[in-house]
Tab-separated table of C-alpha atoms in Angstrom:
chain	number	residue	atom	x	y	z
V	9	MET	CA	18.899	129.260	74.913
V	10	ALA	CA	19.791	127.751	71.372
V	11	PHE	CA	18.951	124.120	70.546
V	12	ILE	CA	22.080	122.179	71.273
V	13	ILE	CA	23.682	120.196	68.539
V	14	ASP	CA	27.164	119.045	67.556
V	15	ARG	CA	29.259	118.269	64.611
V	16	GLN	CA	28.571	114.487	64.787
V	17	THR	CA	24.836	114.979	64.731
V	18	ILE	CA	25.044	117.398	61.773
V	19	ASN	CA	27.128	114.856	59.906
V	20	ASP	CA	24.916	111.964	60.795
V	21	LEU	CA	21.764	113.755	59.542
V	22	ASN	CA	23.548	115.128	56.406
V	23	ILE	CA	22.451	118.538	57.281
V	24	PHE	CA	24.937	120.163	55.048
V	25	GLY	CA	26.746	117.124	53.279
V	26	LYS	CA	29.793	117.199	51.296
V	27	VAL	CA	27.876	118.285	48.344
V	28	ARG	CA	25.433	121.154	49.433
V	29	GLY	CA	22.839	120.170	46.809
V	30	ASN	CA	22.495	116.628	48.184
V	31	SER	CA	21.811	117.602	51.823
V	32	VAL	CA	18.867	118.720	54.040
V	33	TYR	CA	20.081	122.257	53.625
V	34	GLY	CA	20.146	121.798	49.723
V	35	VAL	CA	16.464	120.732	49.871
V	36	PHE	CA	15.406	124.217	51.267
V	37	ASN	CA	18.083	126.338	49.492
V	38	SER	CA	16.391	128.014	46.407
V	39	THR	CA	17.387	131.525	47.672
V	40	ARG	CA	18.275	134.173	45.037
V	41	THR	CA	20.888	136.035	46.926
V	42	ARG	CA	24.165	135.103	48.678
V	43	GLY	CA	22.903	136.886	51.802
V	44	GLY	CA	19.729	134.767	51.787
V	45	ALA	CA	21.708	131.606	51.366
V	46	GLN	CA	24.010	132.678	54.352
V	47	LEU	CA	21.035	133.416	56.489
V	48	LEU	CA	19.391	130.145	55.753
V	49	GLU	CA	22.720	128.444	56.647
V	50	GLU	CA	22.695	130.242	59.912
V	51	MET	CA	19.138	129.065	60.699
V	52	PHE	CA	20.374	125.530	60.139
V	53	HIS	CA	23.409	126.029	62.446
V	54	TYR	CA	21.186	127.414	65.137
V	55	PRO	CA	17.825	125.733	65.655
V	56	LEU	CA	15.525	127.176	68.364
V	57	SER	CA	14.477	125.833	71.729
V	58	ASP	CA	11.614	128.221	72.417
V	59	ALA	CA	8.047	127.142	71.503
V	60	GLU	CA	6.925	130.751	70.876
V	61	ARG	CA	9.785	131.533	68.446
V	62	ILE	CA	9.421	128.283	66.645
V	63	ASN	CA	5.633	128.694	66.242
V	64	HIS	CA	6.115	132.309	65.063
V	65	ARG	CA	8.690	131.375	62.435
V	66	SER	CA	6.460	128.640	61.131
V	67	THR	CA	3.472	130.988	61.013
V	68	VAL	CA	5.488	133.525	58.954
V	69	ILE	CA	6.606	130.877	56.488
V	70	ARG	CA	3.120	129.365	56.182
V	71	TYR	CA	1.907	132.946	55.413
V	72	PHE	CA	4.401	133.424	52.818
V	73	MET	CA	3.536	129.960	51.332
V	74	ASP	CA	-0.346	130.547	51.345
V	75	LYS	CA	-0.106	134.059	49.910
V	76	ASN	CA	2.435	132.915	47.263
V	77	VAL	CA	4.583	135.940	48.032
V	78	ARG	CA	7.016	136.684	45.113
V	79	PHE	CA	10.557	137.833	45.373
V	80	ASP	CA	10.610	140.306	42.459
V	81	PHE	CA	14.222	141.451	42.954
V	82	GLN	CA	16.914	140.837	40.322
V	83	ASN	CA	19.971	138.983	41.366
V	84	GLU	CA	22.242	141.567	39.588
V	85	TRP	CA	20.974	144.390	41.801
V	86	PHE	CA	22.191	142.598	44.867
V	87	ASP	CA	25.527	141.814	43.297
V	88	ALA	CA	26.073	145.364	42.006
V	89	LEU	CA	24.736	147.093	45.296
V	90	GLU	CA	26.913	144.717	47.658
V	91	GLY	CA	30.073	145.385	45.718
V	92	TYR	CA	29.391	149.082	45.513
V	93	LEU	CA	28.668	149.406	49.278
V	94	ALA	CA	31.855	147.402	50.040
V	95	ASN	CA	34.128	150.082	48.512
V	96	ARG	CA	33.779	153.178	50.738
V	97	ASP	CA	37.330	154.425	50.045
V	98	GLU	CA	37.023	158.217	49.973
V	99	ARG	CA	39.105	158.250	46.817
V	100	SER	CA	36.229	156.521	45.056
V	101	ARG	CA	33.591	159.073	46.066
V	102	LEU	CA	32.319	161.290	43.185
V	103	MET	CA	32.739	164.890	43.808
V	104	PRO	CA	30.765	167.628	41.935
V	105	GLU	CA	33.722	169.625	41.158
V	106	ASP	CA	35.263	166.572	39.325
V	107	ASN	CA	32.796	166.952	36.489
V	108	THR	CA	35.432	168.337	34.162
V	109	LEU	CA	35.352	168.551	30.405
V	110	GLN	CA	38.055	165.689	30.233
V	111	ARG	CA	35.844	163.430	32.393
V	112	ARG	CA	32.740	164.135	30.387
V	113	MET	CA	34.614	163.227	27.125
V	114	LYS	CA	35.789	159.991	28.902
V	115	ARG	CA	32.134	159.095	29.744
V	116	CYS	CA	31.147	159.760	26.140
V	117	VAL	CA	33.397	157.151	24.836
V	118	GLY	CA	32.715	154.774	27.744
V	119	GLY	CA	36.138	155.209	29.229
V	120	ASP	CA	35.369	156.416	32.756
V	121	MET	CA	35.286	153.043	34.614
V	122	GLU	CA	35.164	154.546	38.119
V	123	PHE	CA	31.962	156.592	37.287
V	124	GLU	CA	30.371	153.560	35.578
V	125	GLN	CA	30.870	151.395	38.629
V	126	VAL	CA	29.373	153.964	40.937
V	127	LEU	CA	26.590	154.497	38.487
V	128	LYS	CA	25.864	150.751	38.379
V	129	GLY	CA	25.631	150.700	42.128
V	130	VAL	CA	23.475	153.698	42.407
V	131	LEU	CA	21.015	152.401	39.751
V	132	ALA	CA	20.835	149.000	41.583
V	133	GLY	CA	19.975	150.790	44.808
V	134	ILE	CA	17.282	152.587	43.145
V	135	ASN	CA	15.689	149.685	41.681
V	136	LEU	CA	15.934	147.591	44.791
V	137	ILE	CA	14.406	150.271	46.949
V	138	ASN	CA	11.533	150.928	44.676
V	139	THR	CA	11.014	147.150	44.417
V	140	VAL	CA	10.753	147.055	48.140
V	141	ARG	CA	7.748	149.380	47.980
V	142	GLY	CA	6.133	146.977	45.483
V	143	PHE	CA	6.906	144.071	47.824
V	144	LEU	CA	5.213	145.766	50.897
V	145	ALA	CA	2.105	146.171	48.763
V	146	GLN	CA	1.987	142.483	48.168
V	147	VAL	CA	1.895	141.802	51.977
V	148	GLU	CA	-0.542	144.570	53.087
V	149	GLY	CA	-3.648	143.591	54.962
V	150	GLU	CA	-4.714	141.912	58.263
V	151	ASN	CA	-3.478	138.752	59.730
V	152	ASN	CA	0.043	139.102	58.631
V	153	PRO	CA	2.416	137.651	61.167
V	154	TYR	CA	5.344	139.424	59.435
V	155	ALA	CA	3.581	142.864	59.896
V	156	GLN	CA	6.029	144.104	62.429
V	157	GLU	CA	9.053	143.428	60.122
V	158	CYS	CA	7.077	144.922	57.160
V	159	LYS	CA	6.451	148.150	59.091
V	160	GLU	CA	10.110	148.410	60.082
V	161	LEU	CA	11.189	147.862	56.546
V	162	ALA	CA	8.609	150.498	55.361
V	163	GLN	CA	10.083	153.083	57.785
V	164	LEU	CA	13.394	152.392	56.400
V	165	VAL	CA	12.542	152.986	52.729
V	166	ALA	CA	10.576	156.134	53.823
V	167	ALA	CA	13.713	157.724	55.351
V	168	PRO	CA	14.552	161.095	54.021
V	169	GLN	CA	17.654	160.016	52.395
V	170	LEU	CA	15.683	157.831	50.107
V	171	ALA	CA	12.768	160.271	49.313
V	172	TRP	CA	14.149	160.981	45.883
V	173	THR	CA	14.264	157.274	44.623
V	174	PRO	CA	10.759	157.092	43.055
V	175	GLU	CA	11.542	159.909	40.728
V	176	GLU	CA	14.412	157.925	39.200
V	177	ASN	CA	12.552	154.560	39.027
V	178	GLY	CA	13.396	152.568	35.836
V	179	LYS	CA	16.294	154.887	34.823
V	180	THR	CA	19.233	153.268	33.068
V	181	LYS	CA	21.369	156.527	32.812
V	182	LEU	CA	21.933	159.408	35.230
V	183	SER	CA	24.027	162.672	34.874
V	184	TYR	CA	27.158	162.985	36.677
V	185	ALA	CA	25.691	165.554	38.988
V	186	ARG	CA	22.778	163.337	39.997
V	187	THR	CA	25.038	160.399	40.335
V	188	SER	CA	27.462	162.108	42.527
V	189	LYS	CA	24.389	163.385	44.660
V	190	TYR	CA	22.871	160.054	44.929
V	191	ASP	CA	26.210	158.360	45.595
V	192	ASN	CA	26.719	160.410	48.673
V	193	LEU	CA	23.282	159.697	49.864
V	194	LEU	CA	23.293	155.991	49.447
V	195	ARG	CA	26.942	154.821	50.090
V	196	TYR	CA	27.921	157.402	52.710
V	197	GLU	CA	24.945	159.172	54.433
V	198	GLY	CA	22.671	156.191	53.980
V	199	TYR	CA	25.210	153.245	54.224
V	200	GLU	CA	23.696	151.816	57.600
V	201	LEU	CA	20.138	152.356	56.277
V	202	ILE	CA	20.854	150.320	53.099
V	203	LEU	CA	22.522	147.447	55.066
V	204	LYS	CA	19.486	147.182	57.247
V	205	ILE	CA	17.289	147.084	54.285
V	206	LEU	CA	19.456	144.299	52.757
V	207	ARG	CA	19.192	142.323	55.872
V	208	TYR	CA	15.430	142.374	55.816
V	209	LEU	CA	15.570	141.371	52.083
V	210	TYR	CA	17.791	138.388	52.839
V	211	GLN	CA	15.497	137.187	55.469
V	212	ILE	CA	12.477	137.481	53.073
V	213	ASP	CA	14.461	135.628	50.370
V	214	ALA	CA	15.159	132.763	52.854
V	215	TYR	CA	11.547	132.636	53.991
V	216	ILE	CA	10.129	132.528	50.432
V	217	SER	CA	12.659	129.890	49.498
V	218	ILE	CA	11.452	127.767	52.379
V	219	ALA	CA	7.883	128.522	51.639
V	220	GLU	CA	8.217	127.349	48.079
V	221	VAL	CA	9.702	124.057	49.110
V	222	ALA	CA	6.821	123.529	51.455
V	223	ARG	CA	4.399	124.132	48.674
V	224	GLU	CA	6.091	122.052	45.947
V	225	ARG	CA	6.820	119.009	48.208
V	226	GLY	CA	3.627	119.047	50.254
V	227	PHE	CA	5.537	119.553	53.538
V	228	VAL	CA	3.469	120.607	56.732
V	229	PHE	CA	4.257	122.605	59.943
V	230	ALA	CA	4.431	121.095	63.390
V	231	GLU	CA	2.839	122.534	66.536
V	232	ALA	CA	5.566	123.245	69.047
V	233	LEU	CA	4.660	122.897	72.841
V	234	PRO	CA	6.628	124.356	75.663
V	235	LEU	CA	9.621	122.665	77.224
V	236	GLY	CA	8.888	119.968	79.759
V	237	GLY	CA	5.898	117.964	78.601
V	238	ASN	CA	7.995	115.494	76.761
V	239	ILE	CA	5.343	114.963	74.117
V	240	LEU	CA	6.398	113.779	70.657
V	241	GLU	CA	3.812	112.802	68.089
V	242	ILE	CA	4.871	112.263	64.461
V	243	GLU	CA	2.524	110.865	61.799
V	244	GLY	CA	3.747	109.760	58.388
V	245	MET	CA	7.274	111.023	58.396
V	246	PHE	CA	9.579	110.324	55.444
V	247	HIS	CA	13.060	111.092	54.461
V	248	PRO	CA	13.187	114.281	52.352
V	249	LEU	CA	16.245	113.012	50.131
V	250	ILE	CA	14.849	109.688	49.314
V	251	GLU	CA	12.490	109.401	46.390
V	252	ASN	CA	9.280	107.624	47.169
V	253	ALA	CA	10.277	107.034	50.780
V	254	ILE	CA	8.040	104.986	52.863
V	255	PRO	CA	6.391	107.066	55.598
V	256	ASN	CA	6.264	105.930	59.330
V	257	SER	CA	4.908	107.102	62.545
V	258	ILE	CA	6.319	107.298	66.031
V	259	GLN	CA	5.370	108.724	69.364
V	260	ALA	CA	6.738	109.103	72.870
V	261	ASP	CA	5.934	110.782	76.139
V	262	ALA	CA	7.238	110.940	79.640
V	263	GLU	CA	5.743	107.459	80.323
V	264	HIS	CA	7.180	105.900	77.209
V	265	ASN	CA	10.287	108.057	76.581
V	266	VAL	CA	12.520	105.160	75.261
V	267	VAL	CA	12.220	103.597	71.683
V	268	PHE	CA	13.924	100.142	71.355
V	269	LEU	CA	14.322	99.554	67.602
V	270	THR	CA	15.223	96.210	66.030
V	271	GLY	CA	15.430	94.901	62.558
V	272	ALA	CA	17.642	92.795	60.262
V	273	ASN	CA	20.539	94.249	58.348
V	274	MET	CA	19.205	96.318	55.450
V	275	ALA	CA	15.702	96.570	57.011
V	276	GLY	CA	16.126	100.285	57.204
V	277	LYS	CA	17.005	101.106	60.720
V	278	SER	CA	19.558	103.635	60.091
V	279	THR	CA	17.368	105.450	57.515
V	280	PHE	CA	14.492	105.376	59.877
V	281	MET	CA	16.597	106.912	62.595
V	282	LYS	CA	18.047	109.586	60.336
V	283	THR	CA	14.572	110.490	59.265
V	284	PHE	CA	13.551	110.794	62.751
V	285	GLY	CA	16.567	112.982	63.602
V	286	ILE	CA	16.048	115.319	60.499
V	287	VAL	CA	12.326	115.746	61.511
V	288	VAL	CA	13.101	116.644	64.998
V	289	TYR	CA	16.043	118.968	63.892
V	290	LEU	CA	13.711	120.763	61.309
V	291	ALA	CA	10.751	121.074	63.791
V	292	HIS	CA	13.012	123.043	66.101
V	293	MET	CA	13.882	125.348	63.275
V	294	GLY	CA	10.230	126.107	62.762
V	295	PHE	CA	10.455	124.814	59.181
V	296	PRO	CA	8.004	122.785	57.189
V	297	LEU	CA	8.449	119.016	57.598
V	298	PRO	CA	8.269	115.912	55.623
V	299	VAL	CA	5.449	114.547	57.699
V	300	LYS	CA	1.655	114.258	57.617
V	301	LYS	CA	1.338	115.747	61.144
V	302	MET	CA	3.494	116.384	64.116
V	303	ARG	CA	3.147	117.865	67.666
V	304	PHE	CA	6.240	118.099	70.011
V	305	SER	CA	7.472	119.512	73.242
V	306	VAL	CA	10.382	121.690	72.695
V	307	GLN	CA	13.721	120.018	73.753
V	308	ASN	CA	17.109	121.532	74.728
V	309	GLY	CA	19.036	119.681	72.118
V	310	MET	CA	19.734	116.496	70.282
V	311	TYR	CA	22.701	114.057	70.151
V	312	THR	CA	22.900	111.329	67.424
V	313	THR	CA	25.337	108.437	66.786
V	314	ILE	CA	24.531	106.861	63.537
V	315	ASN	CA	27.820	107.014	61.489
V	316	LEU	CA	30.415	107.094	64.261
V	317	PRO	CA	33.992	106.555	62.699
V	318	ASP	CA	36.987	105.151	64.432
V	319	ASN	CA	39.520	107.783	65.439
V	320	MET	CA	42.847	106.467	64.207
V	321	MET	CA	44.550	109.797	64.952
V	322	LEU	CA	43.917	109.087	68.734
V	323	GLY	CA	44.342	105.386	68.445
V	324	TYR	CA	40.613	104.723	69.231
V	325	SER	CA	38.968	101.493	68.183
V	326	HIS	CA	35.249	101.607	67.111
V	327	PHE	CA	34.273	100.390	70.466
V	328	TYR	CA	36.186	102.849	72.453
V	329	ALA	CA	34.923	105.719	70.087
V	330	GLU	CA	31.425	104.522	70.925
V	331	VAL	CA	32.185	104.517	74.659
V	332	GLN	CA	33.609	107.957	74.476
V	333	ARG	CA	30.544	109.191	72.647
V	334	LEU	CA	28.269	107.550	75.038
V	335	LYS	CA	30.179	109.315	77.897
V	336	LYS	CA	29.805	112.666	76.419
V	337	VAL	CA	25.947	112.018	75.786
V	338	ALA	CA	25.550	110.713	79.521
V	339	GLU	CA	27.164	113.822	80.724
V	340	GLN	CA	24.911	116.068	78.735
V	341	VAL	CA	21.767	114.205	79.698
V	342	GLY	CA	22.751	114.578	83.473
V	343	ARG	CA	23.719	118.223	83.110
V	344	ILE	CA	21.242	119.707	80.670
V	345	GLY	CA	18.234	117.431	80.466
V	346	ASN	CA	15.440	117.505	77.965
V	347	LEU	CA	17.429	115.971	75.120
V	348	VAL	CA	16.709	113.790	72.173
V	349	ILE	CA	19.226	110.922	71.946
V	350	VAL	CA	19.598	108.738	68.971
V	351	PHE	CA	22.033	105.695	69.016
V	352	ASP	CA	22.261	103.344	65.982
V	353	GLU	CA	23.451	99.737	66.725
V	354	LEU	CA	24.542	100.370	70.317
V	355	PHE	CA	27.882	98.520	71.127
V	356	ARG	CA	28.369	97.071	67.694
V	357	GLY	CA	32.029	97.358	68.248
V	358	THR	CA	32.362	94.552	70.860
V	359	ASN	CA	31.560	90.976	71.416
V	360	VAL	CA	27.932	89.552	71.864
V	361	LYS	CA	28.192	89.024	75.530
V	362	ASP	CA	29.597	92.384	76.477
V	363	ALA	CA	27.247	94.172	74.033
V	364	HIS	CA	24.264	92.522	75.771
V	365	GLU	CA	25.362	93.354	79.268
V	366	ALA	CA	26.310	97.007	78.300
V	367	THR	CA	23.049	97.382	76.331
V	368	LEU	CA	20.950	96.354	79.224
V	369	ALA	CA	22.765	98.438	81.732
V	370	VAL	CA	22.805	101.647	79.537
V	371	MET	CA	19.237	101.417	78.426
V	372	GLU	CA	18.062	100.776	82.111
V	373	ALA	CA	19.940	103.968	83.002
V	374	PHE	CA	18.409	105.822	80.109
V	375	ALA	CA	14.809	104.795	81.062
V	376	GLU	CA	15.278	106.580	84.353
V	377	LYS	CA	15.908	109.888	82.681
V	378	LYS	CA	12.169	110.628	81.891
V	379	ASN	CA	12.705	114.170	80.812
V	380	CYS	CA	14.677	113.074	77.673
V	381	ILE	CA	13.561	110.977	74.658
V	382	PHE	CA	15.804	108.066	73.455
V	383	MET	CA	15.696	106.070	70.372
V	384	ILE	CA	18.269	103.097	70.471
V	385	SER	CA	18.696	100.398	67.818
V	386	THR	CA	20.500	97.265	68.530
V	387	HIS	CA	21.517	93.963	67.054
V	388	ILE	CA	21.231	92.388	70.503
V	389	ILE	CA	17.620	91.499	70.209
V	390	GLU	CA	17.724	89.367	73.353
V	391	ALA	CA	18.183	92.519	75.428
V	392	GLY	CA	14.633	93.483	74.657
V	393	GLU	CA	13.013	90.502	76.448
V	394	ASP	CA	15.197	91.318	79.566
V	395	LEU	CA	14.351	95.040	79.500
V	396	LYS	CA	10.591	94.268	79.536
V	397	LYS	CA	11.143	92.685	82.996
V	398	ARG	CA	13.014	95.844	84.204
V	399	CYS	CA	11.488	98.770	82.635
V	400	ASP	CA	7.932	99.789	81.927
V	401	ASN	CA	8.548	102.985	79.899
V	402	ILE	CA	10.194	101.412	76.785
V	403	SER	CA	8.335	101.146	73.471
V	404	TYR	CA	9.431	98.253	71.268
V	405	VAL	CA	9.428	98.622	67.459
V	406	TYR	CA	10.851	96.883	64.519
V	407	LEU	CA	11.345	96.926	60.755
V	408	PRO	CA	10.354	93.616	59.450
V	409	THR	CA	11.831	91.397	56.681
V	410	VAL	CA	9.572	89.376	54.351
V	411	MET	CA	10.714	86.255	52.596
V	412	LYS	CA	9.972	85.945	48.977
V	413	ASP	CA	11.238	82.897	46.961
V	414	GLY	CA	13.859	82.289	49.512
V	415	ARG	CA	15.143	85.799	49.581
V	416	PRO	CA	14.647	88.544	52.134
V	417	THR	CA	12.751	91.672	51.120
V	418	TYR	CA	12.053	94.781	53.168
V	419	THR	CA	8.810	96.707	53.820
V	420	TYR	CA	10.413	99.728	55.636
V	421	SER	CA	7.200	100.021	57.625
V	422	LEU	CA	7.536	100.141	61.343
V	423	LYS	CA	5.770	97.430	63.431
V	424	PRO	CA	5.256	97.082	67.184
V	425	GLY	CA	7.381	94.470	68.903
V	426	ILE	CA	10.766	92.871	68.683
V	427	THR	CA	12.103	91.244	65.464
V	428	ASN	CA	12.946	87.615	65.273
V	429	ASP	CA	14.571	87.991	61.741
V	430	ARG	CA	18.049	86.535	61.490
V	431	HIS	CA	18.868	86.513	57.855
V	432	GLY	CA	22.687	87.275	57.690
V	433	MET	CA	23.785	83.819	56.849
V	434	MET	CA	21.047	83.509	54.340
V	435	ILE	CA	22.272	86.509	52.499
V	436	VAL	CA	25.923	85.126	52.585
V	437	ARG	CA	24.422	81.860	50.951
V	438	ASN	CA	22.399	83.788	48.458
V	439	GLU	CA	25.522	85.574	47.313
V	440	HIS	CA	27.341	82.230	46.951
V	441	ILE	CA	30.322	83.509	48.933
V	442	ILE	CA	31.214	80.194	50.442
V	443	ASP	CA	31.003	78.575	46.977
V	444	ILE	CA	33.340	81.162	45.652
V	445	LEU	CA	35.728	80.574	48.534
V	446	THR	CA	35.838	76.732	48.339
V	447	GLN	CA	35.884	76.399	44.568
V	448	LYS	CA	39.142	74.881	43.195
V	449	SER	CA	41.297	77.174	41.039
């Protein structure tokens, strides 16, 4: 079963973003091939929900990182080979009997474009296959978690259709007869074989890209535990897209599975929740993480509501959009269970009285679902004191505001408890908004 996510969650966490470079995907994408980039994107679309698979992927990436495995393949080889393999029209096949005097003369003056395209593809295939053998030599030895894949890749390049490739290693020109022969072996008889080799190389490209990011940024790997324990321990997490981000820690378990987050406007609640969501997301991919340490029970999925828009096309107000989102999440919590749920500023779209009552009711109901983990922020801080009387499995944390010279500043460092900060009107005064509005023209 795949880890369940939806479009809202992907958008909230900026997994892909409008500009791919400024996204979580962009952080990890230093792939050299189009196929590697596509495979990496597929990993982001389909996180894992099996502890064994998550830990295996982490172990493979850590191995590539520790061994500093190189990707010694040239981009142009992939471009030439992919284009060459894509054209399997029989009319483009080189035939030995076509090696006429006229064709030889055209090649001498560089005018036989069909032959040149085939030759380019054949030479790319030769270079790539021989470089695979060099790559396999890099990763030989014991304690290689990628050993099974390496064995399968070695069997592919040892196939009889490719036995001739070492003889032609490093060549920049081939005769028509040899090109015709090798074209048949690569593009026709060995077509499926070459595609399988490419798929392995795309995976290796993606893993090396991820490993390089981990090494350069100091990311670490989590320990994934089986589904059901509801353990979540994160130490020193920080947002991967924010320079000099302040690290924070959070933990939850079956006895403390709800996090009640408060803090003044601009204190960093939304960024904290996004950081939390990104870390949980990446952990279920088996990727290196922007944390100091992490251990977690695998969950079935995650739903976040951080940047929820109005739906003008359906005539929904912000509050109704919140309610519809909450209804969907509630249905999934009841139907699937073992989910991570993140709601930022619950019921911000309605009046304070209704928001207070609704927050109490919903959080009390959430607290009963002890196989899930909930993180809820709210501007209704009074609800916290009421919840303390009703529920014993809620953790209360806040992001503080510190006053300096009459102005609020923010530490972005999480503390236990419920905030008492109310600085909205102070910010309005500091910006002289009332003075601007009341001054005479």
